[in-house]
PDB file of C-alpha atoms in Angstrom:
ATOM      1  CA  UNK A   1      17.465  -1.973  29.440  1.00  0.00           C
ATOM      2  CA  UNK A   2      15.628  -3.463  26.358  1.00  0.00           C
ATOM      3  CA  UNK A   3      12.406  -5.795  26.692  1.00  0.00           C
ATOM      4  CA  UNK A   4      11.777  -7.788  23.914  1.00  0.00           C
ATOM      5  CA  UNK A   5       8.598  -9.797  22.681  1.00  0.00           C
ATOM      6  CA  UNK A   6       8.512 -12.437  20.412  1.00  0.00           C
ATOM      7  CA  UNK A   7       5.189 -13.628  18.504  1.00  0.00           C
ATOM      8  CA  UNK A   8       4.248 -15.169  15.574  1.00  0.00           C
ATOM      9  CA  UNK A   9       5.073 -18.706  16.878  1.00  0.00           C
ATOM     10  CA  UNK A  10       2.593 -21.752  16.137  1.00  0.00           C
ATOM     11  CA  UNK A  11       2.173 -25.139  14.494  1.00  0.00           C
ATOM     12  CA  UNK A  12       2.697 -25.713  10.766  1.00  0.00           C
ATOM     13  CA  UNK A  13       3.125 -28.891   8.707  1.00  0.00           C
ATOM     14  CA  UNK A  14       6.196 -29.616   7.598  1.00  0.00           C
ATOM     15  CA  UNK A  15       6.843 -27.694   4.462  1.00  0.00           C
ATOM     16  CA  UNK A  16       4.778 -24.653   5.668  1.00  0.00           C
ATOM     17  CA  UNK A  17       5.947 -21.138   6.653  1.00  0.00           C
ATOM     18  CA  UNK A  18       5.880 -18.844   9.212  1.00  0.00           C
ATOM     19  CA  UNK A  19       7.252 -15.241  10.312  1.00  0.00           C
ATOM     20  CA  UNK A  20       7.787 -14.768  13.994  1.00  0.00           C
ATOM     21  CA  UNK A  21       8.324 -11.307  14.904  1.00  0.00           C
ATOM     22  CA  UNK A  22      10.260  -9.775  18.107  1.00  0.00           C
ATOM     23  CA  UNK A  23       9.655  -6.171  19.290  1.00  0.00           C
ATOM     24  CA  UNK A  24      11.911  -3.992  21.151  1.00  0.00           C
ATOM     25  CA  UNK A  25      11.397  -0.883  23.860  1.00  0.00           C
ATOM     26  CA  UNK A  26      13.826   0.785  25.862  1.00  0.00           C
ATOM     27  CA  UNK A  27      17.159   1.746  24.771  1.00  0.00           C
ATOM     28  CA  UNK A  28      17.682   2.501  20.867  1.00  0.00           C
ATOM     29  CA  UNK A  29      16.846  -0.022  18.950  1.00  0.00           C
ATOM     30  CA  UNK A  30      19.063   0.886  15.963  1.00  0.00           C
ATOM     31  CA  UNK A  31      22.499   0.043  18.321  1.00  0.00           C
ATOM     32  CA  UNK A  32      21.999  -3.256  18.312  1.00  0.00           C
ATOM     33  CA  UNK A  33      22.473  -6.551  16.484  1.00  0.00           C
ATOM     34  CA  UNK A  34      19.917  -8.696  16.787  1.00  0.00           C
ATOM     35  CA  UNK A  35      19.929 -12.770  16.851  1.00  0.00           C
ATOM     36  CA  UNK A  36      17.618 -15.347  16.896  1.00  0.00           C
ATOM     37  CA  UNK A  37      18.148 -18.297  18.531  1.00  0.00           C
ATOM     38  CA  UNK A  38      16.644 -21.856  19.621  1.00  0.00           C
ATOM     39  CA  UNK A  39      16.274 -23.919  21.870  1.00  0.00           C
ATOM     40  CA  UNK A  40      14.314 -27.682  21.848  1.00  0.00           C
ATOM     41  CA  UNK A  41      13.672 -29.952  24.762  1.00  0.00           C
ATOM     42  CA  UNK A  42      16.469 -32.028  26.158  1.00  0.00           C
ATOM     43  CA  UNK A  43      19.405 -29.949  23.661  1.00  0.00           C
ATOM     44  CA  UNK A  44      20.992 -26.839  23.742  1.00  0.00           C
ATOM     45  CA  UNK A  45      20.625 -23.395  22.364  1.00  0.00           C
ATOM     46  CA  UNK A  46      21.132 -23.378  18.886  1.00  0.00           C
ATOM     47  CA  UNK A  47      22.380 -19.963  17.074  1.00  0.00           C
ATOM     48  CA  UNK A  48      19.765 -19.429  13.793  1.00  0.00           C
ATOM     49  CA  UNK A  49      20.519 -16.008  12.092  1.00  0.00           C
ATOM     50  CA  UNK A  50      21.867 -12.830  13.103  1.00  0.00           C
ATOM     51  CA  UNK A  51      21.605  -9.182  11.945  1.00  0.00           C
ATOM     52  CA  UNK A  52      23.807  -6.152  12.249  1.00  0.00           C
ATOM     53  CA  UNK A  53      22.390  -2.634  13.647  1.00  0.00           C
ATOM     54  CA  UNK A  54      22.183  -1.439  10.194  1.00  0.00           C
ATOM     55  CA  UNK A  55      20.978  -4.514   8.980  1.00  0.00           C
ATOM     56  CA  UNK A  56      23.473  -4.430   6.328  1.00  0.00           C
ATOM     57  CA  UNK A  57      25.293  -7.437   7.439  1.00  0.00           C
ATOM     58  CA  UNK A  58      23.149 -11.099   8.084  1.00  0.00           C
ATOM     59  CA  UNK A  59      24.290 -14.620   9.226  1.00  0.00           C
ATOM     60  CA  UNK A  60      22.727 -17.897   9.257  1.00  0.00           C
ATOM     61  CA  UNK A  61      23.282 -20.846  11.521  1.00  0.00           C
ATOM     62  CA  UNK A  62      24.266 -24.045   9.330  1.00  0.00           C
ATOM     63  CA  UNK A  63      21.064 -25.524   9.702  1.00  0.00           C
ATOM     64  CA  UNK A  64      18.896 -22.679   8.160  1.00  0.00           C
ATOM     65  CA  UNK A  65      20.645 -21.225   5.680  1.00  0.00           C
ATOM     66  CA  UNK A  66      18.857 -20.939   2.595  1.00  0.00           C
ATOM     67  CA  UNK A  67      15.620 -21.525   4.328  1.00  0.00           C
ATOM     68  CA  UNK A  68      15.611 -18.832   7.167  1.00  0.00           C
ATOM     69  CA  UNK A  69      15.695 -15.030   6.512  1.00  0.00           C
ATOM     70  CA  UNK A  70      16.225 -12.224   8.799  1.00  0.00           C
ATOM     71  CA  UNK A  71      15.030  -9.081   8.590  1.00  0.00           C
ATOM     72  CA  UNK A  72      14.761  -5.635  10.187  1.00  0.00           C
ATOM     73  CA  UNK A  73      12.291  -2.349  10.210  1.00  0.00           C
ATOM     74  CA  UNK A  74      14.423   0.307  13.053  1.00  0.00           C
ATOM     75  CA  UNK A  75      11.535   2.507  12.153  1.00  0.00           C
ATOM     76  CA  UNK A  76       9.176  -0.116  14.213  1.00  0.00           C
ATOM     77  CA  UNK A  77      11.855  -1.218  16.328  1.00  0.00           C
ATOM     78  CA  UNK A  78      11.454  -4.809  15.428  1.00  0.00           C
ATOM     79  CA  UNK A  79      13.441  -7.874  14.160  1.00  0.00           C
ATOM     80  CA  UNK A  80      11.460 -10.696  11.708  1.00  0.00           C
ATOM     81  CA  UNK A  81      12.517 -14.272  11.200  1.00  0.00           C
ATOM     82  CA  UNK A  82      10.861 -15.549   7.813  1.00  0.00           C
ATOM     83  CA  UNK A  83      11.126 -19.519   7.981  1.00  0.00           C
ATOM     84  CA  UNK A  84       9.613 -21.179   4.831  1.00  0.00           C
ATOM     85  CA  UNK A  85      10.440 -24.798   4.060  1.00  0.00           C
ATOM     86  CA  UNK A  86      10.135 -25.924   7.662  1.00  0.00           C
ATOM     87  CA  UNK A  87      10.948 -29.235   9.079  1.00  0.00           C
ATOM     88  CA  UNK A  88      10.148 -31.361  11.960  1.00  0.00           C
ATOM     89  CA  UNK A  89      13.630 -30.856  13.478  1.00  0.00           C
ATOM     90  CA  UNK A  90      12.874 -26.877  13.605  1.00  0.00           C
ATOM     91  CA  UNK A  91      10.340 -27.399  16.188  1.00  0.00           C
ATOM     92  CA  UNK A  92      11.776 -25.226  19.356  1.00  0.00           C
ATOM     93  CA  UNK A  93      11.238 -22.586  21.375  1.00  0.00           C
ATOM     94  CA  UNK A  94      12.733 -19.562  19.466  1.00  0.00           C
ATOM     95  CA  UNK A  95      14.087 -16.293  21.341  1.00  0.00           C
ATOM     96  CA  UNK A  96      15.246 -12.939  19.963  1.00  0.00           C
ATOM     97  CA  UNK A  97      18.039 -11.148  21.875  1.00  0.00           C
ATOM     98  CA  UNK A  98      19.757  -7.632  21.528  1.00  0.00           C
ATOM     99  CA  UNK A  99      23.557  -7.322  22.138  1.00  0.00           C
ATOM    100  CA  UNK A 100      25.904  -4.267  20.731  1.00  0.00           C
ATOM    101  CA  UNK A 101      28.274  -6.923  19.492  1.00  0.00           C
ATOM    102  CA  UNK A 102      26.040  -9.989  19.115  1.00  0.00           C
ATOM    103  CA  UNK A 103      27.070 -12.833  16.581  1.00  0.00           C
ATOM    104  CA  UNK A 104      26.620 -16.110  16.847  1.00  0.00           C
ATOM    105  CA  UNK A 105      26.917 -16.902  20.391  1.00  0.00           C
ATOM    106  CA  UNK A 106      24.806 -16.740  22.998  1.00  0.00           C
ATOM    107  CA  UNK A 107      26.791 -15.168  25.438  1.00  0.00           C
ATOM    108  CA  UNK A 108      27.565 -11.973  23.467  1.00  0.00           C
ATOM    109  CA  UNK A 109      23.936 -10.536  24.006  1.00  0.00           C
ATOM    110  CA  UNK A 110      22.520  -8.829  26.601  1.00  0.00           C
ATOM    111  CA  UNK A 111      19.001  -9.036  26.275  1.00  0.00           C
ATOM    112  CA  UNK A 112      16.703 -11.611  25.845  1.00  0.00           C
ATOM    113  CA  UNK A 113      12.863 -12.571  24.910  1.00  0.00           C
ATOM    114  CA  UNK A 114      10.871 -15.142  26.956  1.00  0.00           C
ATOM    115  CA  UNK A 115      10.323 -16.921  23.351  1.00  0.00           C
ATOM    116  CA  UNK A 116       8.211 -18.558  21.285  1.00  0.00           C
ATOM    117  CA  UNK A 117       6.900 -22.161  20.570  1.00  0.00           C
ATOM    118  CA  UNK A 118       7.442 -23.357  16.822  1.00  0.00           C
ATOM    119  CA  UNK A 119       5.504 -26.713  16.462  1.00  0.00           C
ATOM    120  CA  UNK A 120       6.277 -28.281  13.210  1.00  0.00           C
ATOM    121  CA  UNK A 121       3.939 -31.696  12.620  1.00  0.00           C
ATOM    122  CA  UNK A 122       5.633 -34.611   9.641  1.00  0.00           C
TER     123      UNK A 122
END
């Protein structure tokens, strides 16, 4: 089993920044990739970024790219989403999740985070 916690969630202006953070216990933390995902009322989950175990390798849903940057420490056993330029449409509840062979969909990880609200005000 891995538990993960996200935090770092809040409301920003449009334009602002913020770095949500997701922190893993239980089984290594180094075997997995790691995603980030979204979800807002009424639509479905949205894939954001991914990162590899080694965090060598990173991928970016369409919508973020240039904008979004993820990041790992496998020292702390935790997984960062930098978002700068943010926009109304990024407001969601964001989750972290730990597969072995997570990419960009959903059903390829294991674990997931009970999330965290992004509010972003125009």
């Amino acid at each position: 089993q891995v538990q993960l916690v996200e935090s770092g969630g809040g409301l920003v202006q449009a334009g602002g920044s913020l770095r949500l953070s997701c922190a893993a216990s239980g089984r290594t933390f180094s075997d997995y990739n790691m995603g980030w995902f979204r979800q807002a009322p009424g639509k479905e989950r949205e894939f954001v970024a991914q990162i590899s175990w080694s965090g060598h390798s990173t991928y970016y849903g369409d919508s973020v790219k240039g904008r979004f940057t993820i990041s790992r420490d496998n020292t702390k056993n935790t997984v960062y989403l930098q978002m700068n330029s943010l926009k109304p449409e990024d407001t969601a509840l964001y989750y972290c999740a730990a597969g072995l062979h997570g990419n960009n969909v959903a059903r390829r990880y294991d674990y997931w985070g009970q999330g965290t609200q992004v509010t972003v005000s125009s």
